[in-house]
PDB file of C-alpha atoms in Angstrom:
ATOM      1  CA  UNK B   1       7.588 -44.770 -90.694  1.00 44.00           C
ATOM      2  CA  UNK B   2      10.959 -44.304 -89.363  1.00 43.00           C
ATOM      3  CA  UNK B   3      13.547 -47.389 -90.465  1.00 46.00           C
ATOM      4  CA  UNK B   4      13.888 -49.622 -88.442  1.00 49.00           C
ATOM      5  CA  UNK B   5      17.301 -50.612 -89.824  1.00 76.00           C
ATOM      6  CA  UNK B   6      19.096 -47.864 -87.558  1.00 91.00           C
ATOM      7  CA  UNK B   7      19.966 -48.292 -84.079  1.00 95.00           C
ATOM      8  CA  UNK B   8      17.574 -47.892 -81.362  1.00 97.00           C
ATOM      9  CA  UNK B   9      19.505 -45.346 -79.971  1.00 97.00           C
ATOM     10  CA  UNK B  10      19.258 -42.962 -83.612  1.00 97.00           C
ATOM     11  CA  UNK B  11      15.106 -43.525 -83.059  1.00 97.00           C
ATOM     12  CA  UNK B  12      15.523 -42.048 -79.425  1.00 97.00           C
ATOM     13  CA  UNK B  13      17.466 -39.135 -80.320  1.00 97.00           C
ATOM     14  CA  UNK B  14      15.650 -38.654 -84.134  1.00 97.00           C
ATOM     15  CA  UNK B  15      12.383 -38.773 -81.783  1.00 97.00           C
ATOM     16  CA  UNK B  16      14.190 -35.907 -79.181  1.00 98.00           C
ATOM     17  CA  UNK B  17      14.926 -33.853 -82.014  1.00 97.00           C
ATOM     18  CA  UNK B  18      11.574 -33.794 -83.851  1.00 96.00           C
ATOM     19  CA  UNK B  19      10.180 -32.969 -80.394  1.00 97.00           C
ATOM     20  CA  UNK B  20      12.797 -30.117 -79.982  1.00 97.00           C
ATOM     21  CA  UNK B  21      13.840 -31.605 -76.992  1.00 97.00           C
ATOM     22  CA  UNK B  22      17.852 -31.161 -75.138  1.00 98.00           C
ATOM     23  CA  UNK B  23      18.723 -34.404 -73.728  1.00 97.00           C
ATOM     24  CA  UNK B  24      18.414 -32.312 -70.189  1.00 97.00           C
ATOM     25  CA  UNK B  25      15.212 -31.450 -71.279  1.00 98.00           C
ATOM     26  CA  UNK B  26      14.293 -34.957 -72.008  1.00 98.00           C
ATOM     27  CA  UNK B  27      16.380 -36.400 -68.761  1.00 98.00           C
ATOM     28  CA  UNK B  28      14.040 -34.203 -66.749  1.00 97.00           C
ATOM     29  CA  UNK B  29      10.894 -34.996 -68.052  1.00 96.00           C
ATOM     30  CA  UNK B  30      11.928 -38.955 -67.846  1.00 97.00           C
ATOM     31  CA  UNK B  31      13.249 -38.366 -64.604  1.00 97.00           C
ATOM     32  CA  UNK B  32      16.882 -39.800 -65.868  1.00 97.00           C
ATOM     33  CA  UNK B  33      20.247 -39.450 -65.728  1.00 97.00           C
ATOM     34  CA  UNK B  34      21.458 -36.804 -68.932  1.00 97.00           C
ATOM     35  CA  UNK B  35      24.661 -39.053 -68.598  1.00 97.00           C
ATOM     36  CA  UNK B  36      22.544 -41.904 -69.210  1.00 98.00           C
ATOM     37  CA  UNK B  37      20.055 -40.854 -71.732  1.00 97.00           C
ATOM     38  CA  UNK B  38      22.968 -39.795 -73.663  1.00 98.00           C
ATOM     39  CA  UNK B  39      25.052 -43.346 -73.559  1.00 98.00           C
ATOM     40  CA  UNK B  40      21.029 -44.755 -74.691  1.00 97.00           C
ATOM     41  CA  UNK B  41      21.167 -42.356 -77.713  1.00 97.00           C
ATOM     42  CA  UNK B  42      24.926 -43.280 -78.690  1.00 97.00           C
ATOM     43  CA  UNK B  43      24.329 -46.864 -77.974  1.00 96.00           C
ATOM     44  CA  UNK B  44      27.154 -47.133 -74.922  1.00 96.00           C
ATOM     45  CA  UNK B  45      24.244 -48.748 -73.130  1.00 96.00           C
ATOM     46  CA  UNK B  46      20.798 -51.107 -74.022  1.00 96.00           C
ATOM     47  CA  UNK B  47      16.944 -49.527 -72.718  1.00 96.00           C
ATOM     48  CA  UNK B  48      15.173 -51.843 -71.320  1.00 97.00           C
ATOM     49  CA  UNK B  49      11.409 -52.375 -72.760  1.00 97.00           C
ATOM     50  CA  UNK B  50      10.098 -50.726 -69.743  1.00 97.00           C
ATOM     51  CA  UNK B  51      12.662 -48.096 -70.200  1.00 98.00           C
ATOM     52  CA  UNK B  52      11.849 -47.580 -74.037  1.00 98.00           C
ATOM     53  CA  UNK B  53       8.495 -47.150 -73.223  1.00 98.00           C
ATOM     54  CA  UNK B  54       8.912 -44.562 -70.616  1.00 98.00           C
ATOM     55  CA  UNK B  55      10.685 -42.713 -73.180  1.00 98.00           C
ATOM     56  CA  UNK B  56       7.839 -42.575 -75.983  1.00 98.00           C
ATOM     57  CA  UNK B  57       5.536 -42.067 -73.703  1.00 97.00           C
ATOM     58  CA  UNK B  58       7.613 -38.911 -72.716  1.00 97.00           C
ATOM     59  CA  UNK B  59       8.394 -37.826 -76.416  1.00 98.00           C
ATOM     60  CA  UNK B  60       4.342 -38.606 -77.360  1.00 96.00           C
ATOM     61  CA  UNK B  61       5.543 -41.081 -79.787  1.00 97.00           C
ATOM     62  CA  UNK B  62       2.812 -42.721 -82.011  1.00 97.00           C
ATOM     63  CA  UNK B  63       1.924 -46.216 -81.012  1.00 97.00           C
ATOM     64  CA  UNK B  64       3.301 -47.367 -84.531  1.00 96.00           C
ATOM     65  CA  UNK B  65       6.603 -46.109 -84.120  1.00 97.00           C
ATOM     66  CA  UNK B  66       6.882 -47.309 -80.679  1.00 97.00           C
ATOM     67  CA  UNK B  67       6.590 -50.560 -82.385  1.00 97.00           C
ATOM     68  CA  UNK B  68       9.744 -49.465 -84.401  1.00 96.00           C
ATOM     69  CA  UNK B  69      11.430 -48.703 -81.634  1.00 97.00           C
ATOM     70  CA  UNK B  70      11.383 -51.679 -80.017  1.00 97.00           C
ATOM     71  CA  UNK B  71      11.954 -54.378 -82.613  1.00 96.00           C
ATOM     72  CA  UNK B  72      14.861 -51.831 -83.399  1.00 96.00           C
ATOM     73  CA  UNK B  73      15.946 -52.593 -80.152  1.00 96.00           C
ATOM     74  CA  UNK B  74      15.368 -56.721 -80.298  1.00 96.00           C
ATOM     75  CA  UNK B  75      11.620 -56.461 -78.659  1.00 97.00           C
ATOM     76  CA  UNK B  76       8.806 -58.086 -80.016  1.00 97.00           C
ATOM     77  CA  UNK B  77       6.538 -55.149 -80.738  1.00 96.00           C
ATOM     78  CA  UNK B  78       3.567 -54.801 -77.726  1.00 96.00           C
ATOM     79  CA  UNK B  79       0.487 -52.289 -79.943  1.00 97.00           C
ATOM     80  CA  UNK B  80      -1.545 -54.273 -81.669  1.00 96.00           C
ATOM     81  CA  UNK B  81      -3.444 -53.347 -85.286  1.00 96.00           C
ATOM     82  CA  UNK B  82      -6.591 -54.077 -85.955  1.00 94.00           C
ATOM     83  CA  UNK B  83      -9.412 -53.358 -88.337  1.00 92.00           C
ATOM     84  CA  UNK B  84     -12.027 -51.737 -86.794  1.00 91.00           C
ATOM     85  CA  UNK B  85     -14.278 -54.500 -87.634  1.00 92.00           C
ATOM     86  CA  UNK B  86     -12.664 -56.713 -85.421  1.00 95.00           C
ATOM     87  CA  UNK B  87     -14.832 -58.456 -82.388  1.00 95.00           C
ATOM     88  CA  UNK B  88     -12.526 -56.964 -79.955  1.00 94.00           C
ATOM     89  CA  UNK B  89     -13.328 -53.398 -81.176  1.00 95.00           C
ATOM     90  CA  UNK B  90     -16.635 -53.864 -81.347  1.00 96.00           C
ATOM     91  CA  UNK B  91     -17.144 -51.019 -78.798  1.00 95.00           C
ATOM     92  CA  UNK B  92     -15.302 -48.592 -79.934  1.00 95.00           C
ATOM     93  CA  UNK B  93     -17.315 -49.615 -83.623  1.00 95.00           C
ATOM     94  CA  UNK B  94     -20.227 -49.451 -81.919  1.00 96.00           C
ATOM     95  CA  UNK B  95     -19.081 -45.584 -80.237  1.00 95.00           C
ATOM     96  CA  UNK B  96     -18.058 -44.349 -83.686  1.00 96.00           C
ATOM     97  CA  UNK B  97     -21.293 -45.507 -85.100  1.00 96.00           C
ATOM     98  CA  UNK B  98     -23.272 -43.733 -82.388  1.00 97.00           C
ATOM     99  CA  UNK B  99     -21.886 -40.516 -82.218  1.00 96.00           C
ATOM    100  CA  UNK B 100     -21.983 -40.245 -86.447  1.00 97.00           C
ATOM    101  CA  UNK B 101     -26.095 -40.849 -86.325  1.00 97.00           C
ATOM    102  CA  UNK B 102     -26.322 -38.726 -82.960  1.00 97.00           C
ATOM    103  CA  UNK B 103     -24.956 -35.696 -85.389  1.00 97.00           C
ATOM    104  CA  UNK B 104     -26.952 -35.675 -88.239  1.00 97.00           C
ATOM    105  CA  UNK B 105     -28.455 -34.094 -89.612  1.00 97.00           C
ATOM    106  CA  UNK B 106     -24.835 -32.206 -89.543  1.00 98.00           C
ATOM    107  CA  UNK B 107     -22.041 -33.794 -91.301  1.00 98.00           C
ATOM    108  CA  UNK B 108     -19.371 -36.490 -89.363  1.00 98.00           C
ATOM    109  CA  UNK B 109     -16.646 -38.447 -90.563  1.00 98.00           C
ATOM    110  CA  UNK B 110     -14.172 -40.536 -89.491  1.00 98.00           C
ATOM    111  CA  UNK B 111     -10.420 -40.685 -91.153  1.00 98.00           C
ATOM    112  CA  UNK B 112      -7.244 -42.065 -90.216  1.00 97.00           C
ATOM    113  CA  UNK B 113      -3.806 -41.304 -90.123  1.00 97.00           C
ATOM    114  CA  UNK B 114      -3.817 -40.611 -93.761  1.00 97.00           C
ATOM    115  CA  UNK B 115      -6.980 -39.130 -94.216  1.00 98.00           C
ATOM    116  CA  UNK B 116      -8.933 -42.182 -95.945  1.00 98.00           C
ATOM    117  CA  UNK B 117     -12.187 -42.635 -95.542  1.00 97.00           C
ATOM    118  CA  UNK B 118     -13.140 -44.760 -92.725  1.00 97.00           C
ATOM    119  CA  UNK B 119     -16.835 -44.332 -92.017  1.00 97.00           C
ATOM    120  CA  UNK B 120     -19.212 -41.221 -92.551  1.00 97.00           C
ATOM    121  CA  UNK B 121     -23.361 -40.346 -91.337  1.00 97.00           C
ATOM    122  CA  UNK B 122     -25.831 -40.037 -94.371  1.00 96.00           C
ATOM    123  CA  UNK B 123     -25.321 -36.093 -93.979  1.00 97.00           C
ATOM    124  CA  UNK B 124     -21.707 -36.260 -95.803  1.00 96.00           C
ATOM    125  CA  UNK B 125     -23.538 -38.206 -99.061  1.00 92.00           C
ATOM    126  CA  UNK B 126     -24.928 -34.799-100.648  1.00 90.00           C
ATOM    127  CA  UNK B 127     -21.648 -32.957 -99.880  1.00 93.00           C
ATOM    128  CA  UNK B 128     -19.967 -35.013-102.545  1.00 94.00           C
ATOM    129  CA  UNK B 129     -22.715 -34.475-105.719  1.00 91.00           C
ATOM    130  CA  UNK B 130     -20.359 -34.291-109.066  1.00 93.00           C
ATOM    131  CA  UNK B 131     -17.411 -35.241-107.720  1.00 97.00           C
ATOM    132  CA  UNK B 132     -15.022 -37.737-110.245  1.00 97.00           C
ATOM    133  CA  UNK B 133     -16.314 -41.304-109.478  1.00 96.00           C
ATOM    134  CA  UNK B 134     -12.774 -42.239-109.393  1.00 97.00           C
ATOM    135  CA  UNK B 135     -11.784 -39.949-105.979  1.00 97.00           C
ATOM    136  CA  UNK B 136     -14.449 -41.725-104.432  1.00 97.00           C
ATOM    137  CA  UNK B 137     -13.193 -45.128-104.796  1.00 96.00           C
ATOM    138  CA  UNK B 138     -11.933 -47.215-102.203  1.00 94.00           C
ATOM    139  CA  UNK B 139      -9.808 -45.717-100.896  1.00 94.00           C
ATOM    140  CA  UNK B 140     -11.377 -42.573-100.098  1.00 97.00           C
ATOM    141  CA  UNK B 141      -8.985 -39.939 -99.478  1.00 98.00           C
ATOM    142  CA  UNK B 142     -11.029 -36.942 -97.865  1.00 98.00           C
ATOM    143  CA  UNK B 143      -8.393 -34.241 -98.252  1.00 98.00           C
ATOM    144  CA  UNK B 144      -7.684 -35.384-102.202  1.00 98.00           C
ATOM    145  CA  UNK B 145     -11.717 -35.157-102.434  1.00 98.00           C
ATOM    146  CA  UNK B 146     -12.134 -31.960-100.911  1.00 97.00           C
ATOM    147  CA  UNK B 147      -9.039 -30.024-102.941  1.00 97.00           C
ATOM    148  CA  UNK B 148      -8.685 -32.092-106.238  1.00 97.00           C
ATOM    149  CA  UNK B 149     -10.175 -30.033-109.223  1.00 97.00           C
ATOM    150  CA  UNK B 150     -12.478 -33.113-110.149  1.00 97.00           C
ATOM    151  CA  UNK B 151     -13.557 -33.128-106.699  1.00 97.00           C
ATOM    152  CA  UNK B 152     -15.496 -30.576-104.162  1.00 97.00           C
ATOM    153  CA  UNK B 153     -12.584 -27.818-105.066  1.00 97.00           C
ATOM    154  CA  UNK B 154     -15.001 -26.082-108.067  1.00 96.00           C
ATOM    155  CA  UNK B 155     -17.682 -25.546-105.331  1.00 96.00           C
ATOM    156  CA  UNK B 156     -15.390 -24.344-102.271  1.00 96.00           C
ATOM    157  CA  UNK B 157     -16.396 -20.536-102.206  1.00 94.00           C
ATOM    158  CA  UNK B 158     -12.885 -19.959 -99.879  1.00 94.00           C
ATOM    159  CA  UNK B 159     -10.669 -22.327-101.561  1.00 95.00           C
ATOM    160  CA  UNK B 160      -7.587 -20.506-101.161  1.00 94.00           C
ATOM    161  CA  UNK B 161      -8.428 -19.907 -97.458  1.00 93.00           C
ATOM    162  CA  UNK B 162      -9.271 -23.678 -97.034  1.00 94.00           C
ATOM    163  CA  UNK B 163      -6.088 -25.387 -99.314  1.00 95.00           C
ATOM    164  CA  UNK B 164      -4.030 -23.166 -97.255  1.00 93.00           C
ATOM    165  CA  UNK B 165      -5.392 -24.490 -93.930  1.00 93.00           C
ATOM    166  CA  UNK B 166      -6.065 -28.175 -95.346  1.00 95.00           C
ATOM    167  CA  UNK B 167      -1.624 -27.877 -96.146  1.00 95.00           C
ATOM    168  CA  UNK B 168      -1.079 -26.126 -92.504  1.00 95.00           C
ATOM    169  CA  UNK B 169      -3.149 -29.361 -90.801  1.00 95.00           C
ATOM    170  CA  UNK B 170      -1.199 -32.028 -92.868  1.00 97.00           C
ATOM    171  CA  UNK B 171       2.483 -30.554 -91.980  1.00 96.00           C
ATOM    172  CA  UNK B 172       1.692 -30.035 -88.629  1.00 96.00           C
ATOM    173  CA  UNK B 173       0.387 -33.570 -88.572  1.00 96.00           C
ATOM    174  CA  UNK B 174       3.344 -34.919 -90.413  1.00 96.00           C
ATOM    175  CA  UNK B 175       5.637 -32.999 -88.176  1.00 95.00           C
ATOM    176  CA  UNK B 176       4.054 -34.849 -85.295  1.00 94.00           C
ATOM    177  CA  UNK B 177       4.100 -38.246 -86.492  1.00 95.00           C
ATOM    178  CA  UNK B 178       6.670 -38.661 -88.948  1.00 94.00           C
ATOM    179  CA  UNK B 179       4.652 -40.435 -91.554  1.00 96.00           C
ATOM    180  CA  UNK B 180       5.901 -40.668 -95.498  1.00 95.00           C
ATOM    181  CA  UNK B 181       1.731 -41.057 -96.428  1.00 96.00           C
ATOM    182  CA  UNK B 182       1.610 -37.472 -95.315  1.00 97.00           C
ATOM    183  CA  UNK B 183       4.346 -36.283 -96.717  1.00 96.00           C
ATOM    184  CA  UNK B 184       3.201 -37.679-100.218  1.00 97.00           C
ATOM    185  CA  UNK B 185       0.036 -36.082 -99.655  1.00 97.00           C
ATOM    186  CA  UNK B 186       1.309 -32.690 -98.927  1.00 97.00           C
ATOM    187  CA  UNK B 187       3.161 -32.927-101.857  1.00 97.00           C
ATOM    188  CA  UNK B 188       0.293 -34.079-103.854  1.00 97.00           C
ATOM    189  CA  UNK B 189      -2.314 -31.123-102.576  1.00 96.00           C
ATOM    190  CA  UNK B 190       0.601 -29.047-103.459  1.00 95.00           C
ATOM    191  CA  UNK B 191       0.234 -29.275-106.807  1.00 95.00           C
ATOM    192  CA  UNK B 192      -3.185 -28.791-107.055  1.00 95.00           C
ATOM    193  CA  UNK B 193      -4.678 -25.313-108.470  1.00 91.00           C
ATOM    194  CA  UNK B 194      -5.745 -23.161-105.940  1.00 87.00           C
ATOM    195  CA  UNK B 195      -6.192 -18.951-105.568  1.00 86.00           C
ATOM    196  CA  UNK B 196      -4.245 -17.237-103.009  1.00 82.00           C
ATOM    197  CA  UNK B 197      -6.052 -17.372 -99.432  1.00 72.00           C
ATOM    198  CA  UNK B 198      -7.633 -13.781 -98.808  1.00 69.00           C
ATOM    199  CA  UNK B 199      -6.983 -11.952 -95.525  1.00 61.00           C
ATOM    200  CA  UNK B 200      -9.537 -12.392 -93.294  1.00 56.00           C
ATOM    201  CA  UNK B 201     -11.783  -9.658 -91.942  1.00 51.00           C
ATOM    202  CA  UNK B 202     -11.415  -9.775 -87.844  1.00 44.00           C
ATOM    203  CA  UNK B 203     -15.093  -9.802 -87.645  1.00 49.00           C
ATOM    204  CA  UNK B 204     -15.558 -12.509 -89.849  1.00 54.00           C
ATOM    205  CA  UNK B 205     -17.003 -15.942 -87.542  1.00 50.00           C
ATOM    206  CA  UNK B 206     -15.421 -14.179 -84.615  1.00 47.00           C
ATOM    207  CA  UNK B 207     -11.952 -14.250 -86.014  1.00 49.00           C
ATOM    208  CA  UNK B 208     -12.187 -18.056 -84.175  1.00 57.00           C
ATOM    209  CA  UNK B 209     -12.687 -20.556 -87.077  1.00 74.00           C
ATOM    210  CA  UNK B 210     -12.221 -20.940 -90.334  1.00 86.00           C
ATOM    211  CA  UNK B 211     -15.244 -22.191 -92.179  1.00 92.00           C
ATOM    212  CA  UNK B 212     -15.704 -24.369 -94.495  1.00 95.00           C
ATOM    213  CA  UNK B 213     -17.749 -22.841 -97.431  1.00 96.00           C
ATOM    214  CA  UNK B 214     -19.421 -25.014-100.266  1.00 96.00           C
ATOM    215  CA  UNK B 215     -21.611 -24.293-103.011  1.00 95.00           C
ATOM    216  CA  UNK B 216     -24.872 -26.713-102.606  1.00 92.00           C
ATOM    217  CA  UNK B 217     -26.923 -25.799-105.706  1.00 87.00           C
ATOM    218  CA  UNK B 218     -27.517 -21.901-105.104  1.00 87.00           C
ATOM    219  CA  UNK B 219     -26.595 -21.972-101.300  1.00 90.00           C
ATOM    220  CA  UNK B 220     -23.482 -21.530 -99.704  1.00 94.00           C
ATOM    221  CA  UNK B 221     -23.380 -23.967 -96.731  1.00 96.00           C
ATOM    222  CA  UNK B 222     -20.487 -22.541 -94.108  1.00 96.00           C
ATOM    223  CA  UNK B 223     -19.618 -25.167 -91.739  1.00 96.00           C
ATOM    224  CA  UNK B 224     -16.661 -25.616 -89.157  1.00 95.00           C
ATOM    225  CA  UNK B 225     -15.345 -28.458 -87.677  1.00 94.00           C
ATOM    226  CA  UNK B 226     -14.041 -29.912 -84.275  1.00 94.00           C
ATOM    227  CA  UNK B 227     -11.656 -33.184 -84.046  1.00 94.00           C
ATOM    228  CA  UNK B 228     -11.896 -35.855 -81.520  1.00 94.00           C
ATOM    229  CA  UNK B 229      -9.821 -38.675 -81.026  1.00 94.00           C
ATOM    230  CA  UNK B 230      -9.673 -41.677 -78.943  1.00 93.00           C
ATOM    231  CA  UNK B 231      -8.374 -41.430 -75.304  1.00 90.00           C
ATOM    232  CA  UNK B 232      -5.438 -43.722 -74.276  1.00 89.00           C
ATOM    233  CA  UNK B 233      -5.963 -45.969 -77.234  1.00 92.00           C
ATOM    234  CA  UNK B 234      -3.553 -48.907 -76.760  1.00 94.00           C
ATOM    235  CA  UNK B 235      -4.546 -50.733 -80.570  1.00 97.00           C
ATOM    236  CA  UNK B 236      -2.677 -48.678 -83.394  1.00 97.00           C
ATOM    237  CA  UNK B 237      -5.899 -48.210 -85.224  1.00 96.00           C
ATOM    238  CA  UNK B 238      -7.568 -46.458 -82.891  1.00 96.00           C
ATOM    239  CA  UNK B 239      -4.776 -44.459 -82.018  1.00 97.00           C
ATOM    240  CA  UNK B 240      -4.745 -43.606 -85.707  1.00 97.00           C
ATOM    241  CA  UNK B 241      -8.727 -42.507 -85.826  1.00 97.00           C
ATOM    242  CA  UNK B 242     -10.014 -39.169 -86.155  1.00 97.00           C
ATOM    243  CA  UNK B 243     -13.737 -37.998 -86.004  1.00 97.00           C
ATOM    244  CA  UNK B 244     -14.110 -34.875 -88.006  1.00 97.00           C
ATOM    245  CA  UNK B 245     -17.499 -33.315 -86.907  1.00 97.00           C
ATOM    246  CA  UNK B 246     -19.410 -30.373 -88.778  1.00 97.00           C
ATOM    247  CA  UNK B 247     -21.216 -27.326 -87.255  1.00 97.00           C
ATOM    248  CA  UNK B 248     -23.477 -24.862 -89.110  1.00 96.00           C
ATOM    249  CA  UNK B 249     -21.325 -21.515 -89.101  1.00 94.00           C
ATOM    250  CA  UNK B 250     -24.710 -19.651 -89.172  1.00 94.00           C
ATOM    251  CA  UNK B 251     -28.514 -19.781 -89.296  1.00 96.00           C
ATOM    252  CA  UNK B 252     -29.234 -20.386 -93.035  1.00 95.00           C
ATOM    253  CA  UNK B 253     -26.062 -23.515 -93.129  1.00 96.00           C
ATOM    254  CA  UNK B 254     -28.326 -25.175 -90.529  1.00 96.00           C
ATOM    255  CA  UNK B 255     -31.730 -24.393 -91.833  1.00 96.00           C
ATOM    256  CA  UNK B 256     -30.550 -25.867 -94.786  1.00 95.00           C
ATOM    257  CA  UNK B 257     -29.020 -28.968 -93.496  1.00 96.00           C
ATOM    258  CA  UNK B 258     -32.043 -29.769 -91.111  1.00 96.00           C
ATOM    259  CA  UNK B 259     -34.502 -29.781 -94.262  1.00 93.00           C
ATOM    260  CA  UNK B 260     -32.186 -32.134 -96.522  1.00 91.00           C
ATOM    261  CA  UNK B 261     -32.184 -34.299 -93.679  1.00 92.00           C
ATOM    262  CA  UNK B 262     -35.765 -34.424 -93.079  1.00 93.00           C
ATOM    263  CA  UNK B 263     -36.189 -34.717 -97.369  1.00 90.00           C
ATOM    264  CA  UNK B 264     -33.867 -38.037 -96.827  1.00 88.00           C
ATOM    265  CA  UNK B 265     -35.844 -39.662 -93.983  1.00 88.00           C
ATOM    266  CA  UNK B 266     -39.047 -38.920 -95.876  1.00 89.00           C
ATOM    267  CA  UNK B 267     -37.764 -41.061 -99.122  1.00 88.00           C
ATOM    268  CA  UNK B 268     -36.442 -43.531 -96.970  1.00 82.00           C
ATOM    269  CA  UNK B 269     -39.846 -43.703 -94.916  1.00 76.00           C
TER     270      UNK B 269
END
């Protein structure tokens, strides 16, 4: 989170920079003065609430650090944060909830900002088989699960190719939202062992994806993902939510998830 000791003005122009933005740029988008965006930024003249919010809305500023912004500039911050358990996000509980079951028998999960563990279907469960008891304590951190060498990192059959993409994700994330969790993280994942990625063959999944490939007993299950995220959120939790969905990369991944899913509903029956 960006301090919220320095002026209001040094969040706009921090924010314009990270967005590699000129203040004409900026001006145009806002539909401002460049003479008055600048005396904002140096603090020659006060933005209105309306007028901060115009701004992040126009430099896709997080809904946390619009908060900054404005008790930086003597606002009482507007996005509330709630847990998703809350009875006024009972909807969007009952959304997540529903489109988790609706996958299986295909793995789903649902993260936030900082990749912890939020809420998962019954496929993820036999994904995590001998990982260290103590990763999967609350909380959860998927990306420290999936590349720690107590975790799923033994059984990754393209670990280089996955650390290095897991690393790309999380800068590109922290780029965009200016988080120190991230940046810890990165730093953490950094250290962890992990073989070069290979080149990839052109042919290989269409040269579209990159798959996630995990030793399940003697089969290799390949999976790749797709990320969804809530539209317009105005709560700070949602904004923060992700929903991570698996797809079977080929035949045998999805023969062999359909039958452990059927094997669970039978010892649950």
């Amino acid at each position: 989170m960006i301090s919220t000791h320095k002026p209001v003005g040094e969040h706009l122009r921090d924010w314009r920079t990270r967005r590699r933005l000129s203040q004409m740029d900026l001006a145009l988008e806002a539909e401002i003065s460049t003479r008055h965006l600048s005396f904002l930024e140096t603090g020659r003249a006060q933005p209105s609430r309306e007028m901060l919010l115009h701004l992040s809305d126009q430099l896709e500023i997080p809904l946390r650090e619009r908060n900054v912004i404005l008790v930086a500039a003597g606002f009482a911050p507007v996005f509330p944060e709630r847990s998703l358990e809350d009875p006024q996000l009972a909807a969007a509980r009952r959304a997540v909830d529903v489109i988790l079951k609706a996958h299986e028998p295909y793995p789903a999960l649902v993260v936030d900002l900082r990749w912890n563990l939020v809420a998962a279907n019954a496929a993820i469960e036999p994904l995590l088989a001998g990982v260290d008891p103590e990763l999967l304590a609350a909380p959860l951190n998927v990306m420290r699960v999936s590349l720690h060498p107590k975790g799923l990192a033994p059984r990754i059959a393209n670990l280089g190719e996955w650390h290095a993409h897991a690393l790309e994700r999380l800068r590109r994330q922290a780029e965009l939202t200016a988080d120190p969790g991230l940046l810890t993280l990165i730093e953490e994942i950094r250290g962890y062992p992990s073989p070069p990625a290979p080149d990839r063959r052109p042919e290989d999944f269409g040269n579209v994806v990159i798959p996630f490939q995990l030793m399940v007993g003697d089969t290799v299950l390949s999976l790749f993902g797709t990320t969804t995220v809530f539209g317009t959120p105005v709560d700070i939790t949602l904004s923060e939510l992700t929903l991570e969905t698996f797809f079977p990369a080929d035949a045998a991944t999805g023969e062999a998830l359909r039958l452990a899913h059927e094997a669970r509903n039978a010892r649950a029956a």
